[in-house]
């Protein structure tokens, strides 16, 4: 597991993985078919929710390529990456 | 032979040694020698100089390597190593020893760089830096990937292109570092330290192909330690497939090339979408199947007779109830029958059959008793009569009193007898029906319609004609 850092925004990624895992577990449970009907419907509802959540995370990831450098004080600075200038 | 010779001045030891040293140092062949041998007796005191010997099967050569030269070594000398040494021969006067002053040393067989890698690898492995248990798993979908590499060149371009192709819009942050030259290891290590500040949850560290010297920075201990210190999983991607560096061992995952690293770290969006779709479809199918089974079960229940024809459910209890009623009636009937039998039994008693007969019998007995009483009275009185007559004068009252007592006793006995008489029954309103022949009529068949019967009442009797047969009083009660 990755450690959390204050400015690291990777919680959603972890959530994606957890959501996928839970979704897969729900599918397996439902396919086994031994859940009572009420629980089946609740699991189904949760599963559909998770599938939507996962799907949304795939489509929401629209990011630009950035460059991270340290400024003169050693503080990290993020700016747009213009592509590699020359070899 | 005498040692002392007047015309020759003896040399001092120092003088002679200096002379030899001069000769040795003056010999062009000894000024720059290349010598190959097995390194042995290595000593590395804190001064930083290195002392050792080179030997072969037959000879030993003392060697010294001063600090400046020793620091330039790209591997750590160790005993038993076959090496090629380059330097000059001179004499160490204090010990009277000639020795090789080594300016450069490299292992033969393995290249020195290779050896250095092996040595560092062994050291870091011993520390547990390459422990498989320390390898971290890449996130399924990284939010942002840090590319710790040169911002120039094909490697970074390839990684960005492949990452975007696999997952358009994936977050990528280039952390520019020097990937070759003496400052490269420090630069790479600092770049890895910036990874968490990039908000990245995975990192790729590497560079494109080059000579082993150009890739040397990735064999640096600082780089290896920075990789392990990085809080997110690091994939190494150094040079080409055949290039293996210390960084590869330290990394959580080794990719053969930078492009391959991008493929390892960035998932294919379409594949993930497919996976989600498949799971969603499977979940729907599973629930549909579950519902279908539930409907089927419900239909099965609906088909049961109880629900289809609720009245039929009552059939069994109703049957039980009717059986119970039947048994109850039967038991009542049997009770009635039993009572009737008892009653019939009672009817057959002679008293009821011919109530007059016992009266006659008893009357006879009474008369006999009365006769005997009179006789006995006479018997009692006869002897007494004379005495009575004799005593009549004295006790006329006593005789009268005794007779009176006897009469009273007789009256009491008659009353008791009267109570026992069946005629007493008649006095309560019952009557006895008899045929002309005198037989008691018990059932209609005993007196067909049209016959005459005689009905005995408590007082007198009635001559009657049977008109018709009525119902059985018990049957009517049923």
Coordinates of C-alpha atoms in Angstrom, one line a residue:
Chain A
X1 CA 0.0 0.0 0.0
X2 CA 1.2 3.4 -0.8
X3 CA 1.7 5.8 2.0
X4 CA -0.4 9.0 2.2
X5 CA 1.4 12.3 1.9
X6 CA -0.3 15.6 2.5
X7 CA -0.2 16.8 -1.1
X8 CA -0.6 13.4 -2.7
X9 CA -4.0 13.2 -4.4
X10 CA -3.9 9.5 -5.0
X11 CA -6.8 8.6 -2.7
X12 CA -9.2 8.3 -5.7
X13 CA -6.9 5.8 -7.3
X14 CA -7.0 3.7 -4.2
X15 CA -10.7 4.1 -4.2
X16 CA -10.8 2.9 -7.8
X17 CA -8.9 -0.2 -6.9
X18 CA -11.0 -0.8 -3.7
X19 CA -14.2 -0.2 -5.7
X20 CA -13.1 -2.7 -8.3
X21 CA -12.3 -5.3 -5.6
X22 CA -15.6 -4.8 -3.9
X23 CA -17.4 -5.0 -7.2
X24 CA -15.6 -8.2 -8.1
X25 CA -16.5 -9.6 -4.7
X26 CA -20.1 -8.7 -5.1
X27 CA -20.2 -10.3 -8.5
X28 CA -18.7 -13.5 -7.1
X29 CA -21.1 -13.5 -4.2
X30 CA -24.1 -13.0 -6.4
X31 CA -23.0 -15.6 -8.9
X32 CA -22.7 -18.2 -6.1
X33 CA -26.4 -17.6 -5.7
X34 CA -26.7 -18.4 -2.1
X35 CA -27.6 -14.9 -0.9
X36 CA -31.2 -14.4 0.3
X37 CA -33.2 -12.4 -2.2
X38 CA -33.2 -9.2 -0.2
X39 CA -29.5 -9.3 0.2
X40 CA -29.1 -10.1 -3.4
X41 CA -31.0 -7.0 -4.4
X42 CA -29.0 -4.8 -1.9
X43 CA -25.7 -6.3 -3.3
X44 CA -26.9 -5.7 -6.8
X45 CA -27.7 -2.0 -6.0
X46 CA -24.3 -1.6 -4.4
X47 CA -22.6 -3.3 -7.4
X48 CA -24.3 -1.1 -9.9
X49 CA -23.2 1.9 -7.9
X50 CA -19.6 0.7 -7.8
X51 CA -19.6 0.1 -11.5
X52 CA -20.8 3.6 -12.1
X53 CA -18.2 5.0 -9.7
X54 CA -15.4 3.1 -11.4
X55 CA -16.6 4.2 -14.8
X56 CA -16.8 7.8 -13.7
X57 CA -13.2 7.6 -12.5
X58 CA -12.0 6.4 -15.8
X59 CA -13.7 9.2 -17.7
X60 CA -12.9 11.9 -15.2
X61 CA -9.1 11.5 -15.5
X62 CA -8.4 14.3 -17.9
X63 CA -5.0 15.7 -17.1
X64 CA -2.1 17.5 -18.8
X65 CA 1.4 16.4 -18.7
X66 CA 3.3 18.5 -16.1
X67 CA 6.9 19.1 -15.0
X68 CA 7.9 19.2 -11.4
X69 CA 11.1 20.9 -10.5
X70 CA 12.5 22.4 -7.3
X71 CA 12.8 26.2 -7.2
X72 CA 15.9 28.0 -5.9
X73 CA 14.7 27.4 -2.4
X74 CA 14.2 23.7 -3.1
X75 CA 10.4 24.0 -3.1
X76 CA 8.7 21.9 -5.7
X77 CA 7.1 23.8 -8.5
X78 CA 4.7 22.3 -11.0
X79 CA 4.4 23.7 -14.5
X80 CA 3.1 22.5 -17.9
X81 CA 5.4 20.2 -19.8
X82 CA 6.0 21.6 -23.3
X83 CA 7.3 18.3 -24.6
X84 CA 11.0 17.4 -24.9
X85 CA 12.8 20.1 -26.7
X86 CA 15.6 18.3 -28.2
X87 CA 17.4 15.0 -27.7
Chain B
X1 CA 89.9 -12.5 1.5
X2 CA 90.0 -9.4 3.6
X3 CA 86.9 -7.1 3.6
X4 CA 88.9 -3.9 4.2
X5 CA 90.5 -2.3 1.2
X6 CA 92.4 0.9 1.7
X7 CA 91.5 2.6 -1.5
X8 CA 87.7 1.9 -1.2
X9 CA 85.3 3.8 1.0
X10 CA 82.4 1.7 2.3
X11 CA 78.8 2.7 1.4
X12 CA 76.3 3.3 4.0
X13 CA 73.0 1.2 3.9
X14 CA 71.1 4.3 3.0
X15 CA 73.6 5.1 0.3
X16 CA 73.4 1.7 -1.2
X17 CA 69.6 1.7 -1.1
X18 CA 69.5 5.1 -2.6
X19 CA 71.8 3.8 -5.3
X20 CA 69.5 0.9 -6.0
X21 CA 66.5 3.1 -6.0
X22 CA 68.2 5.4 -8.5
X23 CA 68.9 2.5 -10.8
X24 CA 65.4 1.1 -10.5
X25 CA 63.8 4.4 -11.1
X26 CA 66.1 5.2 -13.9
X27 CA 65.2 2.0 -15.8
X28 CA 62.7 3.0 -18.5
X29 CA 61.2 -0.6 -18.4
X30 CA 60.2 -0.1 -14.8
X31 CA 58.8 3.4 -15.1
X32 CA 55.5 2.4 -16.5
X33 CA 54.7 -1.3 -16.0
X34 CA 51.6 -3.4 -16.5
X35 CA 51.6 -6.4 -14.3
X36 CA 48.9 -9.0 -13.8
X37 CA 48.5 -11.1 -10.8
X38 CA 46.3 -12.2 -7.9
X39 CA 45.6 -9.6 -5.3
X40 CA 46.4 -10.7 -1.7
X41 CA 47.2 -9.4 1.8
X42 CA 45.0 -6.3 1.2
X43 CA 45.2 -3.7 3.9
X44 CA 43.2 -0.4 3.8
X45 CA 44.2 1.7 6.8
X46 CA 42.3 4.9 7.6
X47 CA 44.9 6.9 5.7
X48 CA 43.1 5.8 2.6
X49 CA 46.1 4.2 1.0
X50 CA 45.9 0.6 0.0
X51 CA 48.6 -2.0 0.6
X52 CA 48.6 -5.4 -0.9
X53 CA 50.7 -7.9 -2.8
X54 CA 50.3 -9.3 -6.3
X55 CA 51.4 -12.8 -6.6
X56 CA 51.6 -15.7 -9.0
X57 CA 52.8 -19.3 -8.6
X58 CA 56.5 -18.4 -8.0
X59 CA 56.8 -14.8 -6.9
X60 CA 55.3 -12.0 -4.8
X61 CA 55.3 -8.3 -5.6
X62 CA 54.6 -5.7 -2.9
X63 CA 52.2 -3.0 -4.1
X64 CA 51.0 0.3 -2.7
X65 CA 48.2 2.4 -4.0
X66 CA 48.0 5.9 -2.6
X67 CA 44.7 7.5 -1.6
X68 CA 44.2 9.7 -4.6
X69 CA 44.5 6.6 -6.9
X70 CA 42.5 4.3 -4.6
X71 CA 39.6 6.8 -4.5
X72 CA 39.3 6.6 -8.2
X73 CA 38.7 2.9 -8.1
X74 CA 35.2 1.8 -9.4
X75 CA 35.3 -1.4 -7.5
X76 CA 36.5 -2.5 -4.1
X77 CA 39.7 -4.5 -4.2
X78 CA 39.6 -7.7 -2.4
X79 CA 41.8 -10.7 -1.8
X80 CA 41.9 -13.4 -4.4
X81 CA 40.9 -11.0 -7.2
X82 CA 42.8 -11.3 -10.5
X83 CA 43.8 -7.8 -11.4
X84 CA 45.8 -5.8 -13.8
X85 CA 47.9 -3.2 -12.2
X86 CA 49.6 -0.2 -13.8
X87 CA 52.3 1.8 -12.1
X88 CA 56.0 2.3 -11.6
X89 CA 58.5 0.3 -9.6
X90 CA 60.5 1.9 -6.9
X91 CA 62.3 1.1 -3.7
X92 CA 61.0 1.8 -0.2
X93 CA 64.2 2.6 1.5
X94 CA 63.2 2.1 5.1
X95 CA 62.3 -1.5 4.4
X96 CA 64.8 -2.0 1.7
X97 CA 61.9 -3.3 -0.4
X98 CA 61.1 -2.6 -4.0
X99 CA 57.5 -2.2 -4.7
X100 CA 55.0 -1.3 -7.3
X101 CA 53.4 2.1 -6.9
X102 CA 50.0 1.3 -8.4
X103 CA 48.3 4.2 -10.3
X104 CA 45.4 2.2 -11.7
X105 CA 44.0 -1.2 -11.0
X106 CA 41.3 -3.1 -12.7
X107 CA 40.0 -6.6 -12.4
X108 CA 40.7 -9.0 -15.2
X109 CA 38.0 -11.4 -16.3
X110 CA 35.0 -9.3 -15.0
X111 CA 35.1 -5.7 -16.0
X112 CA 35.7 -3.3 -13.1
X113 CA 32.3 -1.8 -13.5
X114 CA 30.7 -5.1 -13.6
X115 CA 32.6 -6.2 -10.5
X116 CA 31.6 -3.0 -8.8
X117 CA 27.9 -3.7 -9.6
X118 CA 28.3 -7.2 -8.2
X119 CA 29.9 -5.9 -5.1
X120 CA 27.3 -3.2 -4.4
X121 CA 24.6 -5.7 -5.2
X122 CA 25.9 -8.1 -2.6
X123 CA 26.2 -5.3 -0.1
X124 CA 22.7 -4.0 -0.6
X125 CA 21.2 -7.5 -0.8
X126 CA 22.8 -8.2 2.6
X127 CA 21.0 -5.1 3.9
X128 CA 17.7 -6.5 2.6
X129 CA 17.3 -3.7 0.1
X130 CA 16.2 -6.1 -2.6
X131 CA 14.0 -8.2 -0.4
X132 CA 11.0 -9.4 -2.4
X133 CA 8.8 -8.7 0.7
X134 CA 9.6 -5.0 0.3
X135 CA 8.3 -4.9 -3.3
X136 CA 5.1 -2.8 -3.5
X137 CA 2.3 -3.5 -5.9
X138 CA 1.5 -0.9 -8.5
X139 CA -1.9 0.7 -8.2
X140 CA -4.5 -0.7 -10.6
X141 CA -5.2 2.8 -11.9
X142 CA -2.6 5.4 -10.9
X143 CA -3.9 8.9 -10.6
X144 CA -0.6 10.4 -11.5
X145 CA 2.6 8.9 -12.7
X146 CA 6.0 10.6 -12.0
X147 CA 8.6 10.2 -14.8
X148 CA 12.0 10.6 -13.1
X149 CA 14.1 11.0 -16.2
X150 CA 15.7 13.4 -18.6
X151 CA 13.2 15.8 -20.0
X152 CA 15.0 15.5 -23.3
X153 CA 15.3 12.5 -25.6
X154 CA 13.3 9.6 -26.8
X155 CA 12.8 7.9 -23.5
X156 CA 10.5 10.6 -22.0
X157 CA 8.7 11.1 -25.3
X158 CA 8.1 7.3 -25.6
X159 CA 6.7 7.1 -22.1
X160 CA 4.3 10.0 -22.5
X161 CA 3.1 8.7 -25.9
X162 CA 2.5 5.2 -24.7
X163 CA 0.9 6.3 -21.4
X164 CA -1.5 8.6 -23.3
X165 CA -2.3 6.0 -25.9
X166 CA -3.2 3.4 -23.2
X167 CA -5.1 5.8 -21.0
X168 CA -5.9 9.1 -22.5
X169 CA -5.8 11.8 -19.9
X170 CA -3.7 9.9 -17.3
X171 CA -1.8 12.3 -15.1
X172 CA 1.9 12.5 -15.9
X173 CA 4.5 14.5 -14.2
X174 CA 8.0 14.7 -15.5
X175 CA 10.6 15.2 -12.9
X176 CA 13.7 16.3 -14.9
X177 CA 17.0 14.8 -13.7
X178 CA 20.5 14.3 -15.1
X179 CA 20.8 10.7 -16.3
X180 CA 24.5 10.6 -17.0
X181 CA 27.7 12.2 -15.8
X182 CA 29.1 12.4 -12.3
X183 CA 26.2 14.5 -10.9
X184 CA 23.6 12.1 -12.3
X185 CA 23.3 9.8 -9.2
X186 CA 22.7 12.8 -6.8
X187 CA 20.2 14.3 -9.3
X188 CA 18.2 11.1 -9.7
X189 CA 18.1 10.6 -6.0
X190 CA 16.8 14.2 -5.5
X191 CA 14.2 13.6 -8.3
X192 CA 12.9 10.5 -6.5
X193 CA 12.5 12.6 -3.4
X194 CA 10.2 14.9 -5.3
X195 CA 7.9 12.1 -6.4
X196 CA 5.4 12.5 -3.4
X197 CA 5.2 16.3 -4.0
X198 CA 4.0 15.6 -7.6
X199 CA 0.9 13.9 -6.1
X200 CA 2.0 10.8 -8.0
X201 CA 1.1 7.3 -6.8
X202 CA 3.6 5.5 -9.0
X203 CA 7.0 6.5 -10.5
X204 CA 9.2 5.4 -13.3
X205 CA 12.9 6.1 -13.0
X206 CA 15.1 5.5 -16.0
X207 CA 16.6 6.6 -19.2
X208 CA 17.1 5.4 -22.8
X209 CA 19.8 3.1 -23.9
X210 CA 23.5 3.9 -23.7
X211 CA 26.9 2.5 -22.9
X212 CA 27.5 0.9 -19.6
X213 CA 29.3 4.0 -18.5
X214 CA 26.3 6.2 -19.5
X215 CA 24.0 4.0 -17.5
X216 CA 26.4 4.0 -14.6
X217 CA 24.4 6.4 -12.5
X218 CA 21.7 3.8 -12.1
X219 CA 24.3 1.5 -10.4
X220 CA 24.8 4.1 -7.8
X221 CA 24.1 3.2 -4.2
X222 CA 22.3 6.6 -3.6
X223 CA 19.9 5.9 -6.4
X224 CA 19.1 2.5 -5.1
X225 CA 18.5 3.9 -1.6
X226 CA 16.3 6.8 -3.0
X227 CA 14.2 4.2 -4.8
X228 CA 13.6 2.3 -1.6
X229 CA 12.9 5.5 0.3
X230 CA 10.3 6.6 -2.3
X231 CA 6.8 6.4 -0.7
X232 CA 5.1 5.1 -3.8
X233 CA 6.0 2.1 -6.0
X234 CA 8.9 2.7 -8.4
X235 CA 9.4 1.0 -11.7
X236 CA 12.9 1.1 -13.1
X237 CA 13.5 1.4 -16.8
X238 CA 17.1 1.7 -17.7
X239 CA 18.5 1.4 -21.2
X240 CA 17.7 -1.7 -23.2
X241 CA 16.4 -5.1 -22.2
X242 CA 19.9 -6.5 -21.6
X243 CA 21.0 -3.7 -19.3
X244 CA 20.5 -4.6 -15.7
X245 CA 21.4 -2.0 -13.1
X246 CA 21.3 -1.8 -9.3
X247 CA 18.3 0.4 -9.7
X248 CA 16.5 -2.5 -11.3
X249 CA 17.1 -4.6 -8.2
X250 CA 16.0 -1.9 -5.8
X251 CA 12.9 -1.0 -7.8
X252 CA 9.5 -2.5 -7.0
X253 CA 9.3 -3.6 -10.6
X254 CA 11.9 -3.7 -13.4
X255 CA 10.8 -2.8 -16.9
X256 CA 13.2 -3.7 -19.7
X257 CA 12.8 -0.3 -21.4
X258 CA 11.1 3.0 -20.6
X259 CA 8.3 2.2 -23.1
X260 CA 7.7 -1.1 -21.3
X261 CA 7.6 0.8 -18.0
X262 CA 4.8 3.0 -19.3
X263 CA 2.9 -0.1 -20.3
X264 CA 3.4 -1.7 -16.9
X265 CA 2.3 1.4 -14.9
X266 CA -0.5 2.8 -17.1
X267 CA -3.5 0.4 -17.5
X268 CA -5.4 0.3 -20.8
X269 CA -8.5 2.4 -20.4
X270 CA -10.5 0.2 -22.8
X271 CA -9.5 -2.9 -20.9
X272 CA -10.6 -1.4 -17.6
X273 CA -13.9 -0.3 -19.2
X274 CA -14.4 -3.8 -20.5
X275 CA -13.7 -5.2 -17.1
X276 CA -16.2 -2.9 -15.5
X277 CA -18.8 -3.7 -18.2
X278 CA -18.3 -7.4 -17.8
X279 CA -18.7 -7.1 -14.1
X280 CA -21.8 -5.0 -14.4
X281 CA -23.2 -7.5 -16.9
X282 CA -22.4 -10.4 -14.7
X283 CA -24.0 -8.7 -11.7
X284 CA -27.2 -8.1 -13.7
X285 CA -27.2 -11.7 -15.0
X286 CA -26.7 -13.0 -11.5
X287 CA -29.6 -10.9 -10.1
X288 CA -31.8 -11.8 -13.0
X289 CA -31.1 -15.5 -12.4
X290 CA -31.8 -15.0 -8.7
X291 CA -35.1 -13.3 -9.4
X292 CA -36.0 -15.9 -12.0
X293 CA -35.4 -18.6 -9.3
X294 CA -37.5 -16.6 -6.8
X295 CA -40.3 -16.3 -9.3
X296 CA -40.1 -19.9 -10.1
X297 CA -40.2 -20.8 -6.4
X298 CA -43.2 -18.5 -6.0
X299 CA -45.0 -20.1 -9.0
X300 CA -44.3 -23.4 -7.5
X301 CA -45.9 -22.3 -4.3
X302 CA -48.8 -20.9 -6.2
X303 CA -49.4 -24.2 -7.9
X304 CA -49.8 -25.9 -4.6
X305 CA -53.4 -27.0 -4.0
X306 CA -53.7 -25.1 -0.8
X307 CA -53.3 -21.8 -2.6
X308 CA -55.0 -22.8 -5.8
X309 CA -58.1 -24.2 -4.0
X310 CA -58.1 -23.0 -0.4
X311 CA -61.4 -25.0 0.3
X312 CA -59.4 -28.2 -0.3
X313 CA -57.2 -27.3 2.6
X314 CA -60.3 -27.6 4.8
X315 CA -61.2 -31.0 3.5
X316 CA -58.9 -32.9 5.8
X317 CA -60.0 -31.1 9.0
X318 CA -63.6 -31.3 7.9
X319 CA -63.2 -35.0 7.4
X320 CA -61.7 -35.3 10.8
X321 CA -64.6 -33.3 12.3
X322 CA -67.2 -35.5 10.5
X323 CA -65.5 -38.6 11.8
X324 CA -65.5 -37.3 15.3
X325 CA -69.2 -36.4 15.0
X326 CA -69.9 -39.9 13.7
X327 CA -68.0 -41.4 16.5
X328 CA -69.8 -39.2 19.0
X329 CA -73.2 -40.2 17.6
X330 CA -72.2 -43.8 17.6
X331 CA -71.1 -43.6 21.1
X332 CA -74.3 -41.9 22.1
X333 CA -76.3 -44.6 20.3
X334 CA -74.4 -47.3 21.9
X335 CA -75.0 -45.7 25.3
X336 CA -78.7 -45.5 24.6
X337 CA -78.7 -49.1 23.5
X338 CA -76.9 -50.1 26.6
X339 CA -79.4 -48.3 28.8
X340 CA -82.2 -49.8 26.9
X341 CA -80.8 -53.2 27.5
X342 CA -80.5 -52.4 31.1
X343 CA -84.1 -51.1 31.1
X344 CA -85.2 -54.2 29.3
X345 CA -83.4 -56.3 31.9
X346 CA -85.3 -54.4 34.5
X347 CA -88.6 -54.9 32.6
X348 CA -88.1 -58.6 32.6
X349 CA -88.1 -58.7 36.3
X350 CA -91.1 -60.6 37.4
X351 CA -92.3 -57.8 39.6
X352 CA -93.0 -55.7 36.5
X353 CA -94.1 -58.6 34.3
X354 CA -96.8 -59.6 36.7
X355 CA -97.1 -57.2 39.5
X356 CA -100.2 -59.0 40.9
X357 CA -98.4 -62.4 41.4
X358 CA -96.1 -61.3 44.2
X359 CA -99.0 -59.6 45.8
X360 CA -100.9 -62.9 45.8
X361 CA -97.8 -64.7 47.1
X362 CA -97.3 -62.1 49.8
X363 CA -100.9 -62.1 50.7
X364 CA -100.7 -65.8 51.1
X365 CA -97.7 -65.5 53.2
X366 CA -99.3 -62.8 55.2
X367 CA -102.3 -64.9 55.7
X368 CA -100.2 -67.9 56.7
X369 CA -98.2 -65.6 59.0
X370 CA -101.5 -64.2 60.3
X371 CA -102.7 -67.8 60.9
X372 CA -99.5 -68.7 62.6
X373 CA -99.7 -65.6 64.6
X374 CA -103.2 -66.3 65.7
X375 CA -102.3 -69.9 66.4
X376 CA -99.2 -68.9 68.2
X377 CA -101.2 -66.3 70.0
X378 CA -103.6 -69.0 71.0
X379 CA -100.8 -71.2 72.0
X380 CA -99.4 -68.5 74.1
X381 CA -102.7 -67.6 75.4
X382 CA -104.1 -71.1 76.0
X383 CA -101.8 -71.9 78.9
X384 CA -101.9 -68.4 79.9
X385 CA -105.6 -68.1 79.6
X386 CA -106.2 -70.2 82.6
X387 CA -103.6 -68.2 84.3
X388 CA -105.2 -65.2 82.8
X389 CA -108.5 -66.3 83.8
X390 CA -107.0 -66.9 87.1
X391 CA -105.3 -63.8 87.1
X392 CA -108.0 -62.0 85.3
X393 CA -109.1 -60.8 88.5
X394 CA -105.6 -59.5 89.2
X395 CA -104.2 -58.4 85.9
X396 CA -106.9 -57.8 83.4
X397 CA -105.1 -54.8 82.1
X398 CA -101.7 -56.5 81.5
X399 CA -103.2 -59.0 78.9
X400 CA -104.9 -56.2 77.1
X401 CA -101.6 -54.2 76.9
X402 CA -99.7 -57.2 75.5
X403 CA -102.3 -57.8 72.8
X404 CA -102.2 -54.2 72.0
X405 CA -98.4 -54.3 71.5
X406 CA -98.7 -57.2 69.2
X407 CA -101.3 -55.5 67.1
X408 CA -99.1 -52.5 66.7
X409 CA -96.2 -54.7 65.6
X410 CA -98.4 -56.4 63.1
X411 CA -99.5 -53.1 61.7
X412 CA -95.9 -52.0 61.2
X413 CA -95.0 -55.1 59.4
X414 CA -97.9 -54.8 57.1
X415 CA -97.0 -51.2 56.3
X416 CA -93.4 -52.3 55.4
X417 CA -94.7 -55.1 53.3
X418 CA -97.0 -52.6 51.5
X419 CA -94.0 -50.4 50.7
X420 CA -92.3 -53.3 49.1
X421 CA -95.3 -54.2 47.0
X422 CA -95.2 -53.6 43.2
X423 CA -98.7 -52.4 43.6
X424 CA -97.1 -49.4 45.2
X425 CA -95.6 -48.6 41.9
X426 CA -99.0 -48.6 40.4
X427 CA -100.1 -46.2 43.1
X428 CA -97.5 -43.7 41.6
X429 CA -99.4 -43.6 38.3
X430 CA -97.8 -46.5 36.4
X431 CA -100.0 -49.1 34.9
X432 CA -99.4 -52.6 33.6
X433 CA -100.8 -53.6 30.2
X434 CA -101.7 -57.2 29.8
X435 CA -103.1 -59.3 27.1
X436 CA -106.4 -61.1 27.5
X437 CA -104.2 -64.1 28.3
X438 CA -102.6 -62.2 31.1
X439 CA -99.1 -61.7 29.5
X440 CA -97.5 -58.4 30.1
X441 CA -97.4 -56.3 27.0
X442 CA -93.8 -55.0 26.5
X443 CA -93.6 -54.1 22.9
X444 CA -96.1 -53.2 20.2
X445 CA -95.7 -56.7 18.7
X446 CA -97.1 -58.2 21.9
X447 CA -100.4 -56.5 21.2
X448 CA -101.2 -56.1 17.5
X449 CA -103.8 -53.5 16.6
X450 CA -107.2 -54.7 17.2
X451 CA -106.4 -56.9 20.2
X452 CA -107.9 -56.2 23.6
X453 CA -105.6 -55.5 26.4
X454 CA -106.2 -55.2 30.1
X455 CA -104.6 -52.3 31.8
X456 CA -104.0 -52.7 35.5
X457 CA -104.1 -49.5 37.5
X458 CA -103.4 -48.8 41.1
X459 CA -107.1 -49.1 41.7
X460 CA -109.0 -51.3 39.4
X461 CA -108.2 -52.0 35.7
X462 CA -109.3 -50.9 32.2
X463 CA -110.2 -53.0 29.3
X464 CA -108.8 -51.4 26.2
X465 CA -108.6 -52.0 22.4
X466 CA -105.3 -51.4 20.7
X467 CA -105.9 -48.9 17.9
X468 CA -102.4 -48.4 16.4
X469 CA -98.7 -48.7 17.2
X470 CA -97.0 -45.5 18.1
X471 CA -93.3 -44.7 17.9
X472 CA -90.8 -45.9 20.3
X473 CA -90.4 -43.3 23.0
X474 CA -86.6 -43.7 22.9
X475 CA -86.5 -43.6 19.1
X476 CA -88.4 -40.3 19.3
X477 CA -85.8 -39.0 21.6
X478 CA -83.0 -39.7 19.2

